[in-house]
Short mmCIF file of C-alpha atoms and ligand atoms in Angstrom, two decimals:
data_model
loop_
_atom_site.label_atom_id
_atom_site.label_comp_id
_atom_site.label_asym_id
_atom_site.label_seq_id
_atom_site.Cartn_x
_atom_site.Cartn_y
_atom_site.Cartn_z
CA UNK A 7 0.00 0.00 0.00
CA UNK A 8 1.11 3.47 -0.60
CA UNK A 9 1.93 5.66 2.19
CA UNK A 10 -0.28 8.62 2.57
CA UNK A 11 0.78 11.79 4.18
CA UNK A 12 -0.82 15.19 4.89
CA UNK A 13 1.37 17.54 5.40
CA UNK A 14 0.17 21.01 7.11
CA UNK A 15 2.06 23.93 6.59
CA UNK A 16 1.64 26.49 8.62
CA UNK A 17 1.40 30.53 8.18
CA UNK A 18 4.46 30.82 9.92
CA UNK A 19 6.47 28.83 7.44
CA UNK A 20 4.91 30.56 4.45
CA UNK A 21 6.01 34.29 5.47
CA UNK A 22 8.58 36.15 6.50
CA UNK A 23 9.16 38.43 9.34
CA UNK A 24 7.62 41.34 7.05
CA UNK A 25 4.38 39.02 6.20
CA UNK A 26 5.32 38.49 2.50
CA UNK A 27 5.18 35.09 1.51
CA UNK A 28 8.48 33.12 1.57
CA UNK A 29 8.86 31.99 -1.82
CA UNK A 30 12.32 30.22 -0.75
CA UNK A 31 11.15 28.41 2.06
CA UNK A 32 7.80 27.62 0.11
CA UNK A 33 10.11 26.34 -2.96
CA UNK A 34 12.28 24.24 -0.47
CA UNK A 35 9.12 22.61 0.98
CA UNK A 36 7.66 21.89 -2.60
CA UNK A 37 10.72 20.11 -3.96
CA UNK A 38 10.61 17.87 -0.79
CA UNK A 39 7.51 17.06 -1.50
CA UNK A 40 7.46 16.85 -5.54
CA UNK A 41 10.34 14.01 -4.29
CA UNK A 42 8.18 12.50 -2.32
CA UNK A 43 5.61 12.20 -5.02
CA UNK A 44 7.84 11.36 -7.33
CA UNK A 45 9.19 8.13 -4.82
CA UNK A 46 5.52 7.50 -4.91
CA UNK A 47 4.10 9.16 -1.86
CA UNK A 48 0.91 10.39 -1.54
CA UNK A 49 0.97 13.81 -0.06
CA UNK A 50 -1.90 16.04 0.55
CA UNK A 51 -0.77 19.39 1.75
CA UNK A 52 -3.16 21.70 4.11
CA UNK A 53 -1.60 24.94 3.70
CA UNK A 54 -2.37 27.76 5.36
CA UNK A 55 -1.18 31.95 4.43
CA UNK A 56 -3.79 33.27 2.63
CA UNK A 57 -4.44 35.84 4.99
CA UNK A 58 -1.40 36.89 5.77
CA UNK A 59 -0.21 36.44 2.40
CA UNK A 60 -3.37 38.91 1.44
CA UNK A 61 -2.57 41.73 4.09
CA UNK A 62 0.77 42.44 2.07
CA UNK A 63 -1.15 43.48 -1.34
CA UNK A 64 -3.57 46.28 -0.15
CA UNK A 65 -3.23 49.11 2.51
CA UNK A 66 -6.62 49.57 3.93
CA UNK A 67 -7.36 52.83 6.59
CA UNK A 68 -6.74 51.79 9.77
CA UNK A 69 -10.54 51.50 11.17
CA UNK A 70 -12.30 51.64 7.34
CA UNK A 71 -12.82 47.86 7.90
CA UNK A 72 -13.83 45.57 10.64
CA UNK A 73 -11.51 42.52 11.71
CA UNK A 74 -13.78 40.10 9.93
CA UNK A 75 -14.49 41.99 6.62
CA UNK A 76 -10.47 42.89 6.28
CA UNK A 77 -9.57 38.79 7.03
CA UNK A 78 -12.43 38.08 3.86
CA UNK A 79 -10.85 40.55 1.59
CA UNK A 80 -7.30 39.35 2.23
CA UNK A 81 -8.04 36.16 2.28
CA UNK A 82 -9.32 36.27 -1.36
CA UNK A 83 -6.29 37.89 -2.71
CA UNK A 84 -3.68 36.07 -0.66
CA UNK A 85 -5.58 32.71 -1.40
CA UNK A 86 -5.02 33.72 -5.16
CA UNK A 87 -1.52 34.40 -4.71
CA UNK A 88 -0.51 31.63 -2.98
CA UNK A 89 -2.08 28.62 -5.07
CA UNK A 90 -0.24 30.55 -8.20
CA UNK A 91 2.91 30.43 -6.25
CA UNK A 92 2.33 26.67 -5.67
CA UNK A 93 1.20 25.84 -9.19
CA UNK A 94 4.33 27.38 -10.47
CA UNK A 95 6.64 25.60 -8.18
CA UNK A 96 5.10 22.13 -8.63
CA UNK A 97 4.73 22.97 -12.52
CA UNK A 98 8.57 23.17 -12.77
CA UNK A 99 8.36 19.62 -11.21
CA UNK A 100 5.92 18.77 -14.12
CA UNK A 101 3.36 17.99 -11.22
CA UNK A 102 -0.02 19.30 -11.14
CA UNK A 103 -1.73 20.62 -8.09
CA UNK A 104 -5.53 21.65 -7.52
CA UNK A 105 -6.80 23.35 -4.88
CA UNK A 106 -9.42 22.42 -2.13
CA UNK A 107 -11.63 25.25 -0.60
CA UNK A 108 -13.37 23.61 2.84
CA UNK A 109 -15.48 25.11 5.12
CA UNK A 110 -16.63 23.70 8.27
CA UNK A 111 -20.24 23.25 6.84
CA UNK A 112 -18.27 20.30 4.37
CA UNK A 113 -17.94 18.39 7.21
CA UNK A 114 -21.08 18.68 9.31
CA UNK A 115 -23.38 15.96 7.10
CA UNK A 116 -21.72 12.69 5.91
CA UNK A 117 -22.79 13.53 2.36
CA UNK A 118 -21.09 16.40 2.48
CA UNK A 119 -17.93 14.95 4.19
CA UNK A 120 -17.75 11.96 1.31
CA UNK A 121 -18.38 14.68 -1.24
CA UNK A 122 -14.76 16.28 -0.13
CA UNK A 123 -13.10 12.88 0.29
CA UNK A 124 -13.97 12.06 -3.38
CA UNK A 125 -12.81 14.80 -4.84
CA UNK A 126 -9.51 14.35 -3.17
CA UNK A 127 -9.44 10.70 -3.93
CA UNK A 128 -9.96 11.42 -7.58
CA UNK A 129 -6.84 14.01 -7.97
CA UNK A 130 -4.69 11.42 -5.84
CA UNK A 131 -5.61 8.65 -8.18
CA UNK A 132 -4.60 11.25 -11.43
CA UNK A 133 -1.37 12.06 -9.37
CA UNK A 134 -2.71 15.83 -8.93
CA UNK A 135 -1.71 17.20 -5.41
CA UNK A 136 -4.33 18.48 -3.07
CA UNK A 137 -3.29 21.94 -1.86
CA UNK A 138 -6.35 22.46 0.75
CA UNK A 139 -7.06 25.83 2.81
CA UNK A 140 -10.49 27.12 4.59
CA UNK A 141 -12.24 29.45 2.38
CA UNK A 142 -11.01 31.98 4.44
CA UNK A 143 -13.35 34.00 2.35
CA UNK A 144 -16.42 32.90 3.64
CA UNK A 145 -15.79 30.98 6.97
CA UNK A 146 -17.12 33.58 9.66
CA UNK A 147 -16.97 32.97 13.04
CA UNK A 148 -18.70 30.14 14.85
CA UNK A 149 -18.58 28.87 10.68
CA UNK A 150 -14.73 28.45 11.13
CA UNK A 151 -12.46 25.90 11.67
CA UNK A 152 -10.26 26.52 14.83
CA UNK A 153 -7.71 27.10 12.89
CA UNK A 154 -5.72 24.92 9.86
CA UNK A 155 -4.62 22.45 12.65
CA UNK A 156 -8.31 21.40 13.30
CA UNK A 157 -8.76 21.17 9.56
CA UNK A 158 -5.47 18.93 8.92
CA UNK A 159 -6.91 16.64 11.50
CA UNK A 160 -10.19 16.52 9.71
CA UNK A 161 -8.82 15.49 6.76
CA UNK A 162 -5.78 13.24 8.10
CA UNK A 163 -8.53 11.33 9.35
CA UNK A 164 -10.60 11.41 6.17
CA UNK A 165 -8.29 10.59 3.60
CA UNK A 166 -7.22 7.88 6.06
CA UNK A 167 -3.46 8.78 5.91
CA UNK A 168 -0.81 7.16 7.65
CA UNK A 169 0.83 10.38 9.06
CA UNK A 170 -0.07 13.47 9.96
CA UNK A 171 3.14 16.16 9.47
CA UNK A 172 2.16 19.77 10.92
CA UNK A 173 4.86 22.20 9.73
CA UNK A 174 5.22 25.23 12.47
CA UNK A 175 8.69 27.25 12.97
CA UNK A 176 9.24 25.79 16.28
CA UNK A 177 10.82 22.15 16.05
CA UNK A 178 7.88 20.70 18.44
CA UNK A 179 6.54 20.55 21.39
CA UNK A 180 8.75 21.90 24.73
CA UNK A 181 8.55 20.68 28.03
CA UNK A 182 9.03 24.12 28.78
CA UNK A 183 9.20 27.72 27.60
CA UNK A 184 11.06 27.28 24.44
CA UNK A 185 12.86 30.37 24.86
CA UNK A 186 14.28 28.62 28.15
CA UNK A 187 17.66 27.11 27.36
CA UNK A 188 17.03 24.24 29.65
CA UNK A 189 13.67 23.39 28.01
CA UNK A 190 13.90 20.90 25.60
CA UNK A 191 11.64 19.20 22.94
CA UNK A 192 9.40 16.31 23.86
CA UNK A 193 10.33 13.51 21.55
CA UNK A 194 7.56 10.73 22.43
CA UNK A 195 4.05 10.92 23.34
CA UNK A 196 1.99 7.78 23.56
CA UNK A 197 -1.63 7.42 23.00
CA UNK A 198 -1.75 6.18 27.04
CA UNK A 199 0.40 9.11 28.59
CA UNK A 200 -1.27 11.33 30.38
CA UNK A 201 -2.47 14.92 29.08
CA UNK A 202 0.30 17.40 29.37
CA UNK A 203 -2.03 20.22 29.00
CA UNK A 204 -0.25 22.37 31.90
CA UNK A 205 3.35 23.35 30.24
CA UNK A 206 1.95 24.13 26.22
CA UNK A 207 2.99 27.43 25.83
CA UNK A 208 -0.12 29.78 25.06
CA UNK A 209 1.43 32.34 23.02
CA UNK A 210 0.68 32.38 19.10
CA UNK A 211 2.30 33.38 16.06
CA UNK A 212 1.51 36.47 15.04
CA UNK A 213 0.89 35.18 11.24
CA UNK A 214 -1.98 31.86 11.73
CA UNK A 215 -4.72 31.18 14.55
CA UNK A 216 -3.49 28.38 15.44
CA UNK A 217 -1.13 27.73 18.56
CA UNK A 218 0.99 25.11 20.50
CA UNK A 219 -2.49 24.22 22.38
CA UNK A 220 -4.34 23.72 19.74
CA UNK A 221 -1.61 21.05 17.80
CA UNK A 222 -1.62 18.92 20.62
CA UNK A 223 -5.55 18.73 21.05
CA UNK A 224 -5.38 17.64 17.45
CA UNK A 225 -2.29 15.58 17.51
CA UNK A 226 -3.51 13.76 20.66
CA UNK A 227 -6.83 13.37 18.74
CA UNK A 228 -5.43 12.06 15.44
CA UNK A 229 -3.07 10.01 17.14
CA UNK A 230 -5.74 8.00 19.41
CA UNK A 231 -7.45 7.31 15.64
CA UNK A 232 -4.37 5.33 14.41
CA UNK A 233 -2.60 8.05 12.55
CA UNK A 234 1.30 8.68 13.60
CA UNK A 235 0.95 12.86 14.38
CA UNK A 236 4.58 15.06 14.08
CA UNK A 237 5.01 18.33 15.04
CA UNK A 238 8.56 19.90 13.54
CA UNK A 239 9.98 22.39 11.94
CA UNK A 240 9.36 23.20 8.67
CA UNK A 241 12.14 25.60 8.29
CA UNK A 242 15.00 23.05 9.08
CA UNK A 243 16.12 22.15 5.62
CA UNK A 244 15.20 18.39 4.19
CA UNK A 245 13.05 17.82 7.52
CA UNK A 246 9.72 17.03 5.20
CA UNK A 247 11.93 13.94 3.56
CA UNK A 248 13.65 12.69 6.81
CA UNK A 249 10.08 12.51 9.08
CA UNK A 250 8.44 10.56 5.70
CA UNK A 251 11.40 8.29 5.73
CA UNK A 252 11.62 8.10 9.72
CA UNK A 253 14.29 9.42 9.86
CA UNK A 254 15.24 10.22 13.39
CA UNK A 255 15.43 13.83 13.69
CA UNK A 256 14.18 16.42 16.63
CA UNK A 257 10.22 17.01 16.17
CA UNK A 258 7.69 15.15 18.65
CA UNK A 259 6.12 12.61 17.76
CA UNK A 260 2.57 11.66 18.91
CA UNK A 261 2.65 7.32 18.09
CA UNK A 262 -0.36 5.99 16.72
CA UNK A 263 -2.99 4.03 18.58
CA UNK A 264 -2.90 0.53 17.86
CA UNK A 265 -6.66 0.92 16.62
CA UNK A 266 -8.44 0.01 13.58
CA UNK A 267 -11.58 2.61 13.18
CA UNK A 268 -14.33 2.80 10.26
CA UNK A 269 -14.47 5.78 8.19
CA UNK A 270 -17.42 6.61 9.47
CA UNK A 271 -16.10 6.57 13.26
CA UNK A 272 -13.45 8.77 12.45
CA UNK A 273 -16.05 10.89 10.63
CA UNK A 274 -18.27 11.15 13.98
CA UNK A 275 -14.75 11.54 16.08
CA UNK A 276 -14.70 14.78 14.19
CA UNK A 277 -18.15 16.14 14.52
CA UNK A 278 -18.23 17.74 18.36
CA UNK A 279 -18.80 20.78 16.96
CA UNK A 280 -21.86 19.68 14.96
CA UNK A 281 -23.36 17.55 18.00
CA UNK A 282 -26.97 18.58 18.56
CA UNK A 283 -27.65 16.93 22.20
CA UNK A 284 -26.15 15.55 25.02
CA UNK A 285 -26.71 12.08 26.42
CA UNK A 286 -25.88 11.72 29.78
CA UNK A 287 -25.42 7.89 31.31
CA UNK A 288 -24.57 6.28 34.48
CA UNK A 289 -21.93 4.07 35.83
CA UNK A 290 -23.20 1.05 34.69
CA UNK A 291 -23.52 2.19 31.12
CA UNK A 292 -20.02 4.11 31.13
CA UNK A 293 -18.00 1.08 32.58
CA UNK A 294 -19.56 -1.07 29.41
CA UNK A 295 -18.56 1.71 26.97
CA UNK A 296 -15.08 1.68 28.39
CA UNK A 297 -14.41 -1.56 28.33
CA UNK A 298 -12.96 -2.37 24.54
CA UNK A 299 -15.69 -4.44 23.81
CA UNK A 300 -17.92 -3.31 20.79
CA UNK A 301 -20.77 -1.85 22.48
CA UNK A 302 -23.98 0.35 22.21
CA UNK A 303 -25.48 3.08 24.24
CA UNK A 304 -29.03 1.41 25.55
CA UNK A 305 -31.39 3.46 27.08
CA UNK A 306 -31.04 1.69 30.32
CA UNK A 307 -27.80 3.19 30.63
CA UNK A 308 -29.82 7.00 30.60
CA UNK A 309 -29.86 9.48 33.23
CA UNK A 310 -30.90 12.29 30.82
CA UNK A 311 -31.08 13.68 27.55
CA UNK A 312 -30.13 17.72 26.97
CA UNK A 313 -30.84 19.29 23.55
CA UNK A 314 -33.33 18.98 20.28
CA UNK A 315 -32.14 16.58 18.55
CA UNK A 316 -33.44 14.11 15.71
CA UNK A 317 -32.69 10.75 14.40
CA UNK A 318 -29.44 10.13 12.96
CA UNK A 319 -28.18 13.95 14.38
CA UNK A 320 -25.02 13.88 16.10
CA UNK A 321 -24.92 13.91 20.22
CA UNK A 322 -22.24 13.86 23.04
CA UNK A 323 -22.20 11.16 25.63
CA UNK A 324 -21.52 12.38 28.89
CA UNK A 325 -20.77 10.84 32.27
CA UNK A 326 -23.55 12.10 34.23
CA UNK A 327 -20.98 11.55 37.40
CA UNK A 328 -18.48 13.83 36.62
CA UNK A 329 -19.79 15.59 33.78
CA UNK A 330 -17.33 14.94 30.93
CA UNK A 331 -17.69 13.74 27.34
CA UNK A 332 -16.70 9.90 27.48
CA UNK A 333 -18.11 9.37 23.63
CA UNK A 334 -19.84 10.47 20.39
CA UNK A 335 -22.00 9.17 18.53
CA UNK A 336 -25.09 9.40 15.63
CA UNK A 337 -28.49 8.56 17.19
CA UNK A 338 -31.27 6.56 16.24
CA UNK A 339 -33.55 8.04 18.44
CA UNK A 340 -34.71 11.69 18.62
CA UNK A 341 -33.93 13.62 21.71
CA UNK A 342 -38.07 13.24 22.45
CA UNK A 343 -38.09 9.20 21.90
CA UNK A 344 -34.32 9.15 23.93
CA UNK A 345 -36.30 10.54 26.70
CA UNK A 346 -39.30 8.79 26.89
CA UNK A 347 -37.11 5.32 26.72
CA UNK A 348 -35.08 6.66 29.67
CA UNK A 349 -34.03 3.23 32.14
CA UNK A 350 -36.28 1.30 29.84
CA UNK A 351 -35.03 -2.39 29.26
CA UNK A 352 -35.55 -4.32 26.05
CA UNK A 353 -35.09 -1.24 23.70
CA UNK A 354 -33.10 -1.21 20.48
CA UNK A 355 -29.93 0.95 21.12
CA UNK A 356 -30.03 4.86 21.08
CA UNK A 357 -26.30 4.79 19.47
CA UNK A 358 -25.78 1.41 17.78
CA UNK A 359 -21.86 0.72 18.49
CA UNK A 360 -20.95 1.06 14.53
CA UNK A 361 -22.09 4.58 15.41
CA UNK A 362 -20.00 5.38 18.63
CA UNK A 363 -17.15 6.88 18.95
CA UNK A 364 -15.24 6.08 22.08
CA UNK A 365 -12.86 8.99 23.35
CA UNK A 366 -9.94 7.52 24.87
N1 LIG B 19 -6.72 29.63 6.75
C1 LIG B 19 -5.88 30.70 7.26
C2 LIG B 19 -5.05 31.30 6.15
O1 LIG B 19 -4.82 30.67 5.15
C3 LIG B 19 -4.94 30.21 8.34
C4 LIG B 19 -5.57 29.69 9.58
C5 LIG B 19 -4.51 29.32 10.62
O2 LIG B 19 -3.66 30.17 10.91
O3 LIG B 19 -4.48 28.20 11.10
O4 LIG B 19 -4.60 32.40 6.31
#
C-alpha cells in the first residue's frame, strides 16, 4: 500500500518576518515534496497563508474595515496568490496541483464529508496534489475551523493517511518555555500518557490562529485514531523527507494508537462541533462503553437527555458523574423518543456501536 501523508504547513512557514510570503522556504518545501511524489508518496498538503499572504497586497485605513471583513478581503487575494505560487513551483516539477476550498459546513453531514473525500481521492488517483485551505473568504466565526490544525486533523482522518506532518517554525513541542535554554523538545508521546495540558505554551504566532495548544488537542486526537501525528519544523532544511522516511530527527512525535476505526467513526470523532444533544449515562452504562468491547449506548444506561435533537443527528455522551464527554455518537432516536425510553429495558440501542465513537 502506498503511504499517505498530509502535510500542514503552517502561516508561519509561508512568510517572513515582514508578512510576505516566503517563496524560498515555500520552494524548499515543494521540492521535498514533488520528491516525495515522485518516490511515490501520496501527499496532501493543508496549507495555510492566505491571509497573511493577502494583508501584504492592499493598505486599507486603519478602522475603514472591521476585523472580519479585512480577514475576507485578504483572504481572497492572498488565497489567489498563494495557489499561483504553488502551481508554479510544482509545474517546474511537471506535477499538477488543484486546490481544495473547505469550510466547516463540508464536514457537518456525511454527504457532504464523502463529497470532499472524493474529490480528493480522484486528484490522488490522477497524481494531482491536493493543496487544501479554509475558504477563508467565507468561513465567519462560529462557521470556522479553529484554525488549519483542526482542519489537517479533519482530513488526516478522512483521507485515512498514515501520518499526519504539521509544519510550524518551532521544532515541536517543549517541556518548557522554548525560549528557556534548559527546556527541551518532547520527543515521544503515547496514546496512554497522560495529558500534558499544563506546560503548552499559550502564546501564538503572530501570522496563523493556530497555537501550540491547539496542535496537541489535534495531535492527541489524530493520534488515538491510528494516525502517527509530528510536530517539527518546517524551516530546518530536508526535515519534510527525513520525518516521511523516519528518519530520526528532533520534532515530537505523537505514536499511533494501535486501533483500527471505520471511516465513518473517524467521521463522527470529528463532529463535536456539529453535535446537537447531550446524552448523559450512568456508571453502569459508562464502565460497558469503556471496556474495549464493541458496544452500544441502551437506554437503560440514561440518566438524561439535553438538547433537540433528531434521528441520525449527532450527540455527546456524557458521564452524568463527573460531567465529561466519554463518547460520540449518531443517534437513532430523537432527543423526544431518547427521553421517553429513559431506564427502559428491552429497547433497540439509542447509538448502535458502529455509530460510537469512544474517546480515549
Ligand atoms: N486559513 C488561514 C489562512 O490561510 C490560516 C488559519 C490558521 O492560521 O491556522 O490564512
Amino acid at each position: 500500500m502506498k503511504e499517505r501523508i498530509a502535510v500542514k504547513i503552517g502561516s508561519n512557514v509561508l512568510t517572513r518576518k515582514d508578512g510576505m510570503l516566503d517563496v524560498t522556504q515555500m520552494s524548499a518545501l515543494v521540492d521535498q515534496i514533488a520528491e516525495l511524489h515522485k518516490n511515490g508518496y501520496e501527499i496532501i498538503v493543508i496549507s495555510s497563508g492566505a491571509v497573511a499572504a493577502g494583508k501584504t497586497e492592499l493598505k486599507i485605513k486603519e478602522g475603514k474595515l472591521d476585523r472580519i471583513s479585512s480577514r475576507q478581503l485578504y483572504a481572497t487575494i492572498g488565497q489567489a496568490k498563494l495557489i499561483n505560487r504553488y502551481y508554479d513551483l510544482f509545474h517546474q516539477h511537471k506535477i499538477v496541483c488543484g486546490q481544495v476550498l473547505a469550510t466547516k459546513e463540508d464536514f457537518s453531514t456525511r454527504r457532504h464529508y464523502l463529497n470532499q473525500r472524493n474529490c480528493m481521492e480522484i486528484m490522488i488517483d490522477n497524481m494531482v496534489i491536493p493543496i487544501v485551505n479554509e475558504n477563508d473568504a467565507v468561513s465567519i466565526n462560529e462557521l470556522m475551523f479553529t484554525d488549519n490544525d483542526e482542519l489537517s486533523g479533519l482530513v488526516a482522518a478522512m483521507m485515512d493517511c498514515t501520518k499526519l506532518i504539521i509544519l510550524s517554525n518551532i521544532n515541536g513541542l517543549y517541556n518548557g518555555d522554548p525560549s528557556d535554554s534548559v527546556s527541551t523538545v518532547i520527543r515521544e508521546i503515547h496514546p496512554d500518557d497522560k495529558p500534558i495540558t499544563n506546560i503548552i505554551q499559550k502564546k501564538k504566532s503572530s501570522a496563523g490562529r493556530g497555537g501550540m495548544q491547539t496542535k496537541y488537542n489535534i495531535a492527541r486526537k489524530v493520534s488515538e485514531e491510528g494516525i502517527e501525528v509530528i510536530i517539527a519544523n518546517g524551516r530546518t532544511p530536508g526535515m519534510l523527507l527525513s520525518l516521511a522516511t523516519d528518519e530520526d530527527v528532533v520534532c515530537t512525535r505523537f505514536l499511533a494508537a494501535q486501533r483500527e476505526i471505520s471511516s465513518i467513526k473517524k467521521w463522527i470523532a470529528h463532529s463535536d462541533g456539529y453535535a446537537k444533544g447531550e446524552i448523559y449515562i450512568n456508571a453502569g452504562a459508562k464502565e460497558v462503553l469503556l471496556s474495549n468491547n464493541a458496544t452500544s449506548l441502551l437506554p437503560v444506561g440514561v440518566v438524561s437527555v439535553k438538547g433537540d435533537f433528531e434521528a441520525d443527528d449527532i450527540v455527546k455522551i456524557i458521564d452524568d458523574e463527573t460531567g465529561l464527554q466519554i463518547a460520540i455518537g449518531k443517534t437513532a432516536y430523537s432527543s423526544k423518543q431518547a427521553a421517553d425510553a429513559i431506564g427502559k429495558n428491552n429497547k433497540k440501542p439509542i447509538i448502535h456501536c458502529d455509530y460510537l465513537y469512544i474517546e480515549k
